[in-house]
Short mmCIF file of C-alpha atoms (C1' of nucleotides) in Angstrom, two decimals:
data_model
loop_
_atom_site.label_atom_id
_atom_site.label_comp_id
_atom_site.label_asym_id
_atom_site.label_seq_id
_atom_site.Cartn_x
_atom_site.Cartn_y
_atom_site.Cartn_z
CA MET K 1 64.67 -6.91 64.23
CA SER K 2 62.80 -6.53 60.97
CA LEU K 3 60.55 -9.10 59.33
CA LYS K 4 63.01 -9.30 56.45
CA LYS K 5 65.94 -10.01 58.78
CA ILE K 6 64.05 -12.80 60.49
CA TYR K 7 63.21 -14.26 57.11
CA ASN K 8 66.86 -14.17 56.10
CA THR K 9 67.84 -15.96 59.31
CA LEU K 10 65.23 -18.66 58.78
CA PHE K 11 66.20 -19.08 55.14
CA LYS K 12 69.89 -19.31 56.00
CA ASN K 13 69.12 -22.08 58.50
CA TYR K 14 66.64 -24.18 56.61
CA GLY K 15 67.00 -23.26 52.95
CA PRO K 16 64.23 -23.15 50.36
CA GLN K 17 61.17 -25.25 51.22
CA ASN K 18 59.36 -25.20 47.88
CA TRP K 19 55.86 -25.41 49.28
CA TRP K 20 52.98 -26.30 48.85
CA PRO K 21 53.24 -30.09 48.60
CA GLY K 22 50.50 -30.50 46.03
CA ASP K 23 50.72 -31.56 42.41
CA THR K 24 47.84 -29.37 41.23
CA PRO K 25 46.09 -26.22 42.46
CA PHE K 26 43.02 -28.27 43.25
CA GLU K 27 45.02 -30.65 45.42
CA VAL K 28 46.37 -27.63 47.27
CA MET K 29 42.82 -26.44 47.91
CA VAL K 30 41.75 -29.83 49.24
CA GLY K 31 44.83 -29.96 51.45
CA ALA K 32 44.09 -26.48 52.79
CA VAL K 33 40.69 -27.60 54.02
CA LEU K 34 41.84 -30.96 55.36
CA THR K 35 44.82 -29.59 57.27
CA GLN K 36 42.65 -27.56 59.65
CA ASN K 37 44.05 -28.33 63.09
CA THR K 38 45.52 -31.55 61.75
CA ALA K 39 48.99 -32.98 61.17
CA TRP K 40 49.98 -32.88 57.50
CA LEU K 41 50.91 -36.57 57.40
CA ASN K 42 47.28 -37.46 58.08
CA VAL K 43 46.16 -35.07 55.36
CA GLU K 44 48.43 -36.85 52.88
CA ARG K 45 46.79 -40.15 53.76
CA ALA K 46 43.35 -38.72 53.11
CA ILE K 47 44.41 -37.20 49.79
CA HIS K 48 45.99 -40.53 48.89
CA ASN K 49 42.62 -42.19 49.49
CA LEU K 50 40.96 -39.70 47.14
CA VAL K 51 43.55 -40.36 44.45
CA GLU K 52 43.20 -44.13 44.82
CA ALA K 53 39.43 -43.78 44.49
CA ASN K 54 39.91 -41.53 41.46
CA ALA K 55 37.97 -38.90 43.41
CA LEU K 56 40.32 -35.94 43.49
CA SER K 57 38.11 -33.59 41.52
CA ALA K 58 35.47 -31.06 42.49
CA GLU K 59 32.80 -32.84 40.48
CA THR K 60 33.48 -36.22 42.08
CA ILE K 61 33.56 -34.78 45.58
CA VAL K 62 30.29 -32.92 45.11
CA ALA K 63 28.63 -36.03 43.72
CA ALA K 64 30.04 -38.41 46.32
CA HIS K 65 27.81 -39.77 49.04
CA PRO K 66 28.66 -37.94 52.29
CA LYS K 67 29.26 -41.19 54.10
CA ARG K 68 31.69 -42.46 51.49
CA LEU K 69 33.51 -39.14 51.30
CA ALA K 70 33.90 -39.28 55.08
CA VAL K 71 35.50 -42.72 54.80
CA TRP K 72 38.08 -41.38 52.34
CA LEU K 73 38.80 -38.44 54.64
CA LYS K 74 38.97 -40.52 57.80
CA PRO K 75 42.75 -40.34 58.38
CA SER K 76 42.65 -36.53 58.45
CA GLY K 77 40.32 -36.46 61.45
CA TYR K 78 37.06 -34.50 61.84
CA PHE K 79 35.99 -36.50 58.82
CA ASN K 80 32.27 -35.81 59.04
CA ILE K 81 32.59 -32.05 59.28
CA LYS K 82 35.43 -31.97 56.75
CA ALA K 83 33.31 -33.93 54.29
CA LYS K 84 30.71 -31.18 54.54
CA ARG K 85 33.27 -28.41 54.26
CA LEU K 86 34.96 -29.97 51.27
CA LYS K 87 31.62 -30.40 49.54
CA ASN K 88 30.73 -26.78 50.33
CA TYR K 89 33.99 -25.61 48.83
CA CYS K 90 33.75 -27.76 45.72
CA ARG K 91 30.17 -26.68 45.11
CA TRP K 92 31.21 -23.03 45.26
CA TYR K 93 34.29 -23.76 43.14
CA ILE K 94 32.18 -25.29 40.38
CA GLU K 95 29.53 -22.60 40.59
CA GLN K 96 32.14 -19.93 39.96
CA GLY K 97 33.41 -21.74 36.89
CA GLY K 98 36.48 -23.51 38.26
CA TYR K 99 40.13 -22.56 38.35
CA GLU K 100 40.45 -20.77 35.03
CA ALA K 101 37.52 -18.52 35.84
CA LEU K 102 38.70 -17.76 39.35
CA LEU K 103 42.17 -16.84 38.05
CA GLY K 104 40.64 -13.68 36.62
CA TRP K 105 39.25 -12.46 39.92
CA PRO K 106 40.95 -9.62 41.77
CA THR K 107 42.56 -10.86 44.98
CA ASP K 108 40.17 -9.03 47.31
CA GLU K 109 37.10 -10.42 45.59
CA LEU K 110 38.56 -13.90 45.45
CA ARG K 111 39.33 -13.77 49.16
CA HIS K 112 35.83 -12.58 49.90
CA GLY K 113 34.37 -15.40 47.82
CA LEU K 114 36.48 -18.03 49.56
CA LEU K 115 35.42 -16.73 52.97
CA SER K 116 31.78 -16.96 51.97
CA VAL K 117 32.07 -20.76 51.95
CA ASN K 118 31.02 -22.36 55.23
CA GLY K 119 34.11 -24.15 56.51
CA VAL K 120 36.65 -21.82 54.91
CA GLY K 121 38.08 -19.39 57.44
CA PRO K 122 40.82 -16.80 57.05
CA GLU K 123 43.79 -19.16 57.20
CA THR K 124 42.31 -21.71 54.84
CA ALA K 125 41.38 -18.93 52.42
CA ASP K 126 44.87 -17.46 52.55
CA ASP K 127 46.50 -20.87 52.06
CA ILE K 128 44.45 -21.22 48.90
CA LEU K 129 45.12 -17.66 47.74
CA LEU K 130 48.87 -17.94 48.23
CA TYR K 131 49.58 -21.55 47.29
CA ALA K 132 46.92 -22.26 44.67
CA PHE K 133 46.38 -18.82 43.11
CA ASP K 134 49.81 -17.22 43.64
CA ARG K 135 48.41 -14.13 45.31
CA PRO K 136 50.60 -12.03 47.65
CA VAL K 137 48.74 -12.87 50.86
CA PHE K 138 50.55 -13.60 54.13
CA VAL K 139 49.22 -16.65 55.95
CA ILE K 140 48.82 -16.29 59.71
CA ASP K 141 48.73 -19.52 61.71
CA ALA K 142 49.29 -20.57 65.30
CA TYR K 143 53.05 -20.99 64.67
CA THR K 144 53.29 -17.47 63.30
CA ARG K 145 51.58 -16.01 66.35
CA ARG K 146 53.78 -17.96 68.75
CA LEU K 147 57.09 -17.26 67.06
CA PHE K 148 56.57 -13.54 66.58
CA ARG K 149 55.13 -13.11 70.03
CA ARG K 150 58.29 -14.64 71.44
CA LEU K 151 60.33 -12.40 69.21
CA GLY K 152 58.49 -9.46 70.72
CA LEU K 153 57.19 -8.13 67.41
CA ILE K 154 53.55 -8.70 68.19
CA GLU K 155 51.45 -8.98 71.30
CA GLY K 156 49.94 -12.25 70.12
CA SER K 157 46.30 -11.63 70.76
CA GLU K 158 45.71 -9.48 67.68
CA HIS K 159 42.91 -10.47 65.37
CA TYR K 160 43.79 -12.37 62.21
CA GLU K 161 43.26 -9.44 59.85
CA GLU K 162 45.35 -7.15 62.00
CA LEU K 163 48.30 -9.55 61.96
CA ARG K 164 48.00 -10.06 58.23
CA ARG K 165 48.10 -6.29 57.75
CA ILE K 166 51.21 -6.03 59.94
CA PHE K 167 53.10 -8.66 57.93
CA GLU K 168 51.97 -7.50 54.52
CA THR K 169 52.80 -3.85 55.15
CA GLY K 170 56.05 -4.77 56.89
CA LEU K 171 57.12 -6.57 53.71
CA ARG K 172 55.43 -4.24 51.22
CA SER K 173 58.62 -3.26 49.41
CA ALA K 174 59.88 -6.77 48.71
CA SER K 175 60.46 -7.58 45.05
CA ASP K 176 58.59 -10.87 44.66
CA ARG K 177 56.05 -10.96 47.45
CA VAL K 178 54.34 -14.15 46.31
CA GLN K 179 57.62 -16.03 46.43
CA LEU K 180 58.60 -14.37 49.71
CA PHE K 181 55.30 -15.06 51.49
CA ASN K 182 55.31 -18.61 50.15
CA GLU K 183 58.76 -19.36 51.57
CA TYR K 184 58.23 -17.35 54.74
CA HIS K 185 55.17 -19.29 55.88
CA ALA K 186 56.81 -22.58 54.99
CA LEU K 187 59.93 -21.66 56.96
CA ILE K 188 57.87 -20.70 60.01
CA VAL K 189 56.17 -24.09 59.99
CA ILE K 190 59.38 -26.02 59.40
CA HIS K 191 61.10 -24.10 62.16
CA ALA K 192 58.33 -24.92 64.61
CA LYS K 193 57.72 -28.57 63.93
CA ASP K 194 60.77 -30.19 62.38
CA VAL K 195 64.05 -28.65 63.29
CA CYS K 196 63.20 -26.68 66.38
CA LYS K 197 62.50 -29.89 68.26
CA THR K 198 65.87 -31.46 67.57
CA LYS K 199 68.25 -28.53 67.24
CA PRO K 200 68.02 -26.50 70.43
CA ASN K 201 70.62 -24.00 69.28
CA CYS K 202 69.50 -22.91 65.84
CA GLN K 203 69.92 -19.19 65.24
CA VAL K 204 66.28 -18.29 65.46
CA CYS K 205 65.90 -20.18 68.71
CA CYS K 206 68.86 -18.36 70.18
CA LEU K 207 67.21 -15.19 69.03
CA ILE K 208 64.17 -15.84 71.11
CA GLN K 209 65.95 -17.75 73.86
CA ALA K 210 63.30 -20.40 73.86
CA CYS K 211 63.44 -23.46 71.71
CA GLN K 212 60.37 -25.31 72.79
CA VAL K 213 57.32 -26.24 70.81
CA LYS K 214 55.03 -25.99 73.77
CA GLY K 215 54.53 -22.99 75.97
CA PRO K 216 53.09 -19.47 75.58
"C1'" DA Y 1 47.73 -42.30 79.32
"C1'" DC Y 2 48.55 -38.15 77.97
"C1'" DC Y 3 49.28 -33.92 74.48
"C1'" DC Y 4 49.11 -31.99 70.16
"C1'" DA Y 5 48.48 -31.08 65.15
"C1'" DG Y 6 49.74 -25.78 59.23
"C1'" DG Y 7 41.17 -24.08 62.24
"C1'" DG Y 8 36.35 -23.07 61.94
"C1'" DT Y 9 31.60 -22.90 63.41
"C1'" DC Y 10 28.10 -22.45 66.53
"C1'" DA Y 11 25.87 -21.39 70.97
"C1'" DT Y 12 25.95 -18.57 74.74
"C1'" DA Y 13 26.52 -14.18 77.73
"C1'" DT V 1 32.96 -8.94 71.16
"C1'" DA V 2 34.59 -12.80 73.33
"C1'" DT V 3 34.96 -17.07 75.32
"C1'" DG V 4 33.96 -22.34 75.28
"C1'" DA V 5 32.36 -26.76 73.29
"C1'" DC V 6 32.80 -29.48 69.57
"C1'" DC V 7 34.74 -31.92 65.72
"C1'" DA V 8 38.37 -37.08 65.67
"C1'" DT V 9 42.59 -39.37 63.71
"C1'" DG V 10 47.50 -40.69 64.32
"C1'" DG V 11 52.34 -39.68 66.14
"C1'" DG V 12 55.43 -38.68 69.88
#
DNA sequence: ACCCAGGGTCATA
DNA sequence: TATGACCATGGG
């Protein structure tokens, strides 16, 4: 069972997802930080607070008092640490000259720069690279590990970079890799959290003979 | 009253 | 290198 076949099965079941739910690249970046180990609905509430406060910009976030920023971020959980991380990211983002400047960076350098920010780890960086900068980077999250371990394609305990290499090389000959990786990650998440719970007999679940969110 | 959610950092051995 | 504690809200 190839990675492409699994993608086709997922796509056939769920259709196009059109991620990331963000109106601007900057909103995508904020969402990527706030969604760390957090349900997306709560992230939306936090972003809504920022919009209502007219604070959805790097400059405003950097200038905001930490306590007040934490209040805006409260619904997304971990609000104190996320306030720091978001400030760290926005400070770096401004220092590098903002979106237009970063667009000119080669993907490897951009990824390295993102990872240099305290609070931005590999998945957050790859979310930003793929969904805000349209770079062909495959996002590895807990759902990806679980699904493909059950499918028998990976062991599951591989390091992040190793898994990313496996997926990116496995799909190296695809025509539009940005579009493919974008949809693929979205489909993996949708499969895990929305449909898989309520449709025990979807094709992918039959494939792995285990349609349960919990479990190894 | 549990368990979990689109992780990451830091301290410890 | 590799585990574990910690961060904290809201939904099921």
